[in-house]
């Protein structure tokens, strides 16, 4: 019993450090990572799984963010730019481990073979891993709407952020396996609650964003917020989910306005 309590506290402290290190991006990224560990359930119940797109310059914390997510989910697959023009690119996707992350670097959608990304989202192929695209070059709206975009644009970090990140790295190196085990321990609860939590968040987002963003975009964020809701008792977010929900809605409305202004 005592060891269980220690592990529960470890997950809460680890998730708090992750959020404090990366802020809003940390909250979305952590929820994405948790969803990834139950990706098979998400597909079975919801019929899709989003991509995660990361944008930002060198030194903005993007690679550090990815290193931690890869480590805590025990993911090892990375795909680099030179492979995009070869058949090996998609073969790596098909043989990657189930419910893990594939880190895709400097992706360029100009390759015609990349039409496959439209189908991975809906589970038409045998891809079993989640895809995180590091600094992708995307133009096709049908691919863009299948993912969640996080922008990393900070180059200076506060003392609190630096301390949280130092703690995060230490906890991940020493106890990452325990953090992973503690998340996986709640599989039954995730299996039971993700669909109703998804539907609840879908309805909330639809009321605010209907006709502003695509249904796929609403689905993507409803999954992220639904996962937060399922894990709200086990993962420590220093701010309530409702605040993150407000940020999501504001960001999506602002993005829509910028896109409209760009076209007119």
GROMACS .gro file of C-alpha atoms in nm:
model
  264
    1UNK     CA    1   0.000   0.000   0.000
    2UNK     CA    2   0.281   0.239   0.092
    3UNK     CA    3   0.467   0.175  -0.236
    4UNK     CA    4   0.144   0.243  -0.430
    5UNK     CA    5   0.105   0.579  -0.256
    6UNK     CA    6   0.466   0.669  -0.331
    7UNK     CA    7   0.414   0.590  -0.701
    8UNK     CA    8   0.092   0.795  -0.712
    9UNK     CA    9   0.274   1.092  -0.561
   10UNK     CA   10   0.562   1.039  -0.802
   11UNK     CA   11   0.327   1.065  -1.102
   12UNK     CA   12   0.171   1.381  -0.961
   13UNK     CA   13   0.507   1.543  -0.894
   14UNK     CA   14   0.646   1.437  -1.232
   15UNK     CA   15   0.343   1.573  -1.417
   16UNK     CA   16   0.359   1.897  -1.217
   17UNK     CA   17   0.725   1.942  -1.317
   18UNK     CA   18   0.639   1.869  -1.680
   19UNK     CA   19   0.363   2.129  -1.680
   20UNK     CA   20   0.575   2.387  -1.496
   21UNK     CA   21   0.858   2.330  -1.746
   22UNK     CA   22   0.649   2.373  -2.062
   23UNK     CA   23   0.325   2.547  -1.956
   24UNK     CA   24   0.031   2.511  -2.196
   25UNK     CA   25   0.241   2.295  -2.430
   26UNK     CA   26   0.321   2.072  -2.135
   27UNK     CA   27  -0.046   2.023  -2.049
   28UNK     CA   28  -0.140   1.932  -2.408
   29UNK     CA   29   0.174   1.721  -2.459
   30UNK     CA   30   0.125   1.526  -2.139
   31UNK     CA   31  -0.234   1.446  -2.229
   32UNK     CA   32  -0.123   1.342  -2.579
   33UNK     CA   33   0.141   1.109  -2.431
   34UNK     CA   34  -0.113   0.949  -2.196
   35UNK     CA   35  -0.357   0.904  -2.485
   36UNK     CA   36  -0.076   0.742  -2.685
   37UNK     CA   37  -0.026   0.477  -2.418
   38UNK     CA   38  -0.392   0.378  -2.472
   39UNK     CA   39  -0.400   0.446  -2.846
   40UNK     CA   40  -0.558   0.109  -2.925
   41UNK     CA   41  -0.850   0.193  -2.695
   42UNK     CA   42  -0.888   0.537  -2.854
   43UNK     CA   43  -0.912   0.383  -3.202
   44UNK     CA   44  -1.152   0.115  -3.088
   45UNK     CA   45  -1.389   0.361  -2.923
   46UNK     CA   46  -1.342   0.683  -3.123
   47UNK     CA   47  -1.210   0.567  -3.462
   48UNK     CA   48  -0.923   0.815  -3.498
   49UNK     CA   49  -0.600   0.934  -3.339
   50UNK     CA   50  -0.449   1.279  -3.401
   51UNK     CA   51  -0.093   1.375  -3.488
   52UNK     CA   52   0.105   1.625  -3.284
   53UNK     CA   53   0.285   1.901  -3.478
   54UNK     CA   54   0.562   2.096  -3.306
   55UNK     CA   55   0.686   2.429  -3.440
   56UNK     CA   56   0.965   2.651  -3.311
   57UNK     CA   57   1.327   2.758  -3.344
   58UNK     CA   58   1.636   2.596  -3.197
   59UNK     CA   59   1.668   2.665  -2.828
   60UNK     CA   60   1.295   2.701  -2.768
   61UNK     CA   61   1.262   2.378  -2.567
   62UNK     CA   62   1.106   2.167  -2.842
   63UNK     CA   63   1.368   1.890  -2.844
   64UNK     CA   64   1.379   1.880  -2.463
   65UNK     CA   65   1.001   1.841  -2.460
   66UNK     CA   66   1.022   1.552  -2.709
   67UNK     CA   67   1.310   1.382  -2.528
   68UNK     CA   68   1.103   1.361  -2.210
   69UNK     CA   69   0.790   1.233  -2.387
   70UNK     CA   70   0.989   0.968  -2.573
   71UNK     CA   71   1.161   0.858  -2.253
   72UNK     CA   72   0.855   0.837  -2.030
   73UNK     CA   73   0.653   0.643  -2.292
   74UNK     CA   74   0.953   0.414  -2.353
   75UNK     CA   75   0.951   0.510  -2.723
   76UNK     CA   76   1.263   0.472  -2.936
   77UNK     CA   77   1.164   0.528  -3.302
   78UNK     CA   78   1.290   0.838  -3.483
   79UNK     CA   79   1.253   0.907  -3.855
   80UNK     CA   80   1.478   1.166  -4.017
   81UNK     CA   81   1.447   1.369  -4.338
   82UNK     CA   82   1.673   1.158  -4.567
   83UNK     CA   83   1.433   0.864  -4.539
   84UNK     CA   84   1.134   1.054  -4.678
   85UNK     CA   85   1.221   0.972  -5.037
   86UNK     CA   86   1.256   0.600  -4.972
   87UNK     CA   87   1.021   0.313  -4.907
   88UNK     CA   88   1.185   0.274  -4.564
   89UNK     CA   89   1.001   0.583  -4.440
   90UNK     CA   90   0.659   0.420  -4.416
   91UNK     CA   91   0.791   0.074  -4.338
   92UNK     CA   92   0.924   0.215  -4.010
   93UNK     CA   93   0.572   0.329  -3.926
   94UNK     CA   94   0.426  -0.016  -3.982
   95UNK     CA   95   0.676  -0.206  -3.765
   96UNK     CA   96   0.696   0.039  -3.474
   97UNK     CA   97   0.582  -0.081  -3.135
   98UNK     CA   98   0.218  -0.058  -3.034
   99UNK     CA   99   0.108   0.245  -2.830
  100UNK     CA  100   0.441   0.427  -2.862
  101UNK     CA  101   0.554   0.756  -3.017
  102UNK     CA  102   0.739   0.793  -3.346
  103UNK     CA  103   0.939   1.118  -3.360
  104UNK     CA  104   0.933   1.245  -3.720
  105UNK     CA  105   1.189   1.520  -3.790
  106UNK     CA  106   1.164   1.793  -4.055
  107UNK     CA  107   0.878   1.636  -4.244
  108UNK     CA  108   0.792   1.783  -4.586
  109UNK     CA  109   0.452   1.694  -4.730
  110UNK     CA  110   0.556   1.765  -5.090
  111UNK     CA  111   0.632   1.396  -5.140
  112UNK     CA  112   0.326   1.233  -5.303
  113UNK     CA  113   0.371   0.929  -5.082
  114UNK     CA  114   0.263   1.144  -4.790
  115UNK     CA  115  -0.102   1.098  -4.886
  116UNK     CA  116  -0.080   0.800  -4.652
  117UNK     CA  117  -0.099   1.044  -4.361
  118UNK     CA  118  -0.462   1.108  -4.446
  119UNK     CA  119  -0.535   0.742  -4.379
  120UNK     CA  120  -0.317   0.679  -4.073
  121UNK     CA  121  -0.536   0.922  -3.878
  122UNK     CA  122  -0.847   0.711  -3.938
  123UNK     CA  123  -0.680   0.376  -3.881
  124UNK     CA  124  -0.711   0.254  -4.240
  125UNK     CA  125  -0.353   0.118  -4.228
  126UNK     CA  126  -0.173  -0.095  -3.972
  127UNK     CA  127   0.008   0.194  -3.801
  128UNK     CA  128  -0.002   0.130  -3.425
  129UNK     CA  129   0.206   0.423  -3.301
  130UNK     CA  130   0.138   0.792  -3.246
  131UNK     CA  131   0.324   1.039  -3.470
  132UNK     CA  132   0.485   1.360  -3.346
  133UNK     CA  133   0.617   1.583  -3.625
  134UNK     CA  134   0.910   1.805  -3.531
  135UNK     CA  135   0.905   2.125  -3.740
  136UNK     CA  136   0.693   1.988  -4.028
  137UNK     CA  137   0.634   2.174  -4.354
  138UNK     CA  138   0.261   2.144  -4.408
  139UNK     CA  139   0.027   2.307  -4.658
  140UNK     CA  140  -0.253   2.056  -4.718
  141UNK     CA  141  -0.540   2.149  -4.488
  142UNK     CA  142  -0.657   1.787  -4.488
  143UNK     CA  143  -0.331   1.689  -4.318
  144UNK     CA  144  -0.313   1.995  -4.094
  145UNK     CA  145  -0.660   1.937  -3.949
  146UNK     CA  146  -0.562   1.583  -3.852
  147UNK     CA  147  -0.321   1.714  -3.592
  148UNK     CA  148  -0.268   1.946  -3.297
  149UNK     CA  149  -0.013   2.227  -3.333
  150UNK     CA  150   0.208   2.339  -3.047
  151UNK     CA  151   0.433   2.641  -3.098
  152UNK     CA  152   0.758   2.670  -2.902
  153UNK     CA  153   0.872   3.032  -2.912
  154UNK     CA  154   1.039   3.098  -2.576
  155UNK     CA  155   1.414   3.147  -2.561
  156UNK     CA  156   1.442   3.273  -2.205
  157UNK     CA  157   1.313   3.077  -1.910
  158UNK     CA  158   1.236   3.180  -1.552
  159UNK     CA  159   1.419   3.038  -1.251
  160UNK     CA  160   1.104   2.842  -1.160
  161UNK     CA  161   1.089   2.689  -1.510
  162UNK     CA  162   1.458   2.598  -1.496
  163UNK     CA  163   1.418   2.437  -1.154
  164UNK     CA  164   1.109   2.244  -1.267
  165UNK     CA  165   1.293   2.120  -1.574
  166UNK     CA  166   1.595   2.009  -1.369
  167UNK     CA  167   1.361   1.814  -1.139
  168UNK     CA  168   1.175   1.673  -1.439
  169UNK     CA  169   1.492   1.537  -1.600
  170UNK     CA  170   1.608   1.385  -1.273
  171UNK     CA  171   1.273   1.220  -1.206
  172UNK     CA  172   1.250   1.092  -1.564
  173UNK     CA  173   1.600   0.941  -1.554
  174UNK     CA  174   1.558   0.781  -1.212
  175UNK     CA  175   1.189   0.694  -1.204
  176UNK     CA  176   1.056   0.716  -1.561
  177UNK     CA  177   0.967   0.347  -1.557
  178UNK     CA  178   0.760   0.392  -1.241
  179UNK     CA  179   0.581   0.692  -1.393
  180UNK     CA  180   0.496   0.483  -1.699
  181UNK     CA  181   0.374   0.192  -1.484
  182UNK     CA  182   0.158   0.425  -1.278
  183UNK     CA  183  -0.011   0.566  -1.590
  184UNK     CA  184  -0.071   0.218  -1.734
  185UNK     CA  185  -0.220   0.105  -1.405
  186UNK     CA  186  -0.526   0.317  -1.484
  187UNK     CA  187  -0.604   0.146  -1.816
  188UNK     CA  188  -0.940   0.009  -1.698
  189UNK     CA  189  -1.054   0.353  -1.591
  190UNK     CA  190  -0.939   0.503  -1.921
  191UNK     CA  191  -1.120   0.228  -2.116
  192UNK     CA  192  -1.440   0.296  -1.923
  193UNK     CA  193  -1.437   0.675  -1.914
  194UNK     CA  194  -1.267   0.804  -2.229
  195UNK     CA  195  -1.575   0.785  -2.453
  196UNK     CA  196  -1.816   0.971  -2.221
  197UNK     CA  197  -1.546   1.226  -2.134
  198UNK     CA  198  -1.468   1.272  -2.504
  199UNK     CA  199  -1.837   1.327  -2.585
  200UNK     CA  200  -1.876   1.577  -2.302
  201UNK     CA  201  -1.579   1.782  -2.420
  202UNK     CA  202  -1.685   1.749  -2.783
  203UNK     CA  203  -2.021   1.906  -2.701
  204UNK     CA  204  -1.856   2.191  -2.509
  205UNK     CA  205  -1.609   2.269  -2.788
  206UNK     CA  206  -1.873   2.237  -3.059
  207UNK     CA  207  -2.087   2.505  -2.895
  208UNK     CA  208  -1.795   2.749  -2.899
  209UNK     CA  209  -1.623   2.649  -3.224
  210UNK     CA  210  -1.892   2.522  -3.459
  211UNK     CA  211  -1.836   2.668  -3.810
  212UNK     CA  212  -1.503   2.816  -3.694
  213UNK     CA  213  -1.286   2.503  -3.712
  214UNK     CA  214  -1.332   2.160  -3.867
  215UNK     CA  215  -1.499   1.870  -3.690
  216UNK     CA  216  -1.167   1.682  -3.696
  217UNK     CA  217  -1.003   1.967  -3.506
  218UNK     CA  218  -1.279   1.958  -3.246
  219UNK     CA  219  -1.239   1.580  -3.217
  220UNK     CA  220  -0.863   1.614  -3.165
  221UNK     CA  221  -0.895   1.857  -2.877
  222UNK     CA  222  -1.195   1.675  -2.727
  223UNK     CA  223  -0.970   1.368  -2.696
  224UNK     CA  224  -0.694   1.572  -2.528
  225UNK     CA  225  -0.935   1.737  -2.283
  226UNK     CA  226  -1.118   1.408  -2.227
  227UNK     CA  227  -0.791   1.238  -2.132
  228UNK     CA  228  -0.717   1.521  -1.890
  229UNK     CA  229  -1.058   1.465  -1.736
  230UNK     CA  230  -1.004   1.090  -1.696
  231UNK     CA  231  -0.664   1.145  -1.534
  232UNK     CA  232  -0.754   1.452  -1.328
  233UNK     CA  233  -0.733   1.251  -1.004
  234UNK     CA  234  -0.392   1.102  -1.088
  235UNK     CA  235  -0.204   1.376  -1.275
  236UNK     CA  236  -0.126   1.712  -1.119
  237UNK     CA  237  -0.210   2.013  -1.334
  238UNK     CA  238  -0.142   2.336  -1.138
  239UNK     CA  239  -0.439   2.495  -1.317
  240UNK     CA  240  -0.790   2.351  -1.369
  241UNK     CA  241  -0.887   2.175  -1.692
  242UNK     CA  242  -1.148   2.444  -1.755
  243UNK     CA  243  -0.869   2.703  -1.787
  244UNK     CA  244  -0.681   2.486  -2.038
  245UNK     CA  245  -1.011   2.440  -2.222
  246UNK     CA  246  -1.046   2.820  -2.237
  247UNK     CA  247  -0.693   2.850  -2.378
  248UNK     CA  248  -0.768   2.585  -2.641
  249UNK     CA  249  -1.080   2.768  -2.756
  250UNK     CA  250  -0.904   3.105  -2.760
  251UNK     CA  251  -0.607   2.968  -2.957
  252UNK     CA  252  -0.829   2.801  -3.216
  253UNK     CA  253  -1.041   3.115  -3.264
  254UNK     CA  254  -0.727   3.330  -3.294
  255UNK     CA  255  -0.576   3.086  -3.546
  256UNK     CA  256  -0.897   3.097  -3.749
  257UNK     CA  257  -0.894   3.477  -3.752
  258UNK     CA  258  -0.532   3.487  -3.864
  259UNK     CA  259  -0.607   3.241  -4.145
  260UNK     CA  260  -0.906   3.452  -4.254
  261UNK     CA  261  -0.702   3.772  -4.251
  262UNK     CA  262  -0.430   3.605  -4.455
  263UNK     CA  263  -0.680   3.512  -4.727
  264UNK     CA  264  -0.843   3.854  -4.744
   0.00000   0.00000   0.00000
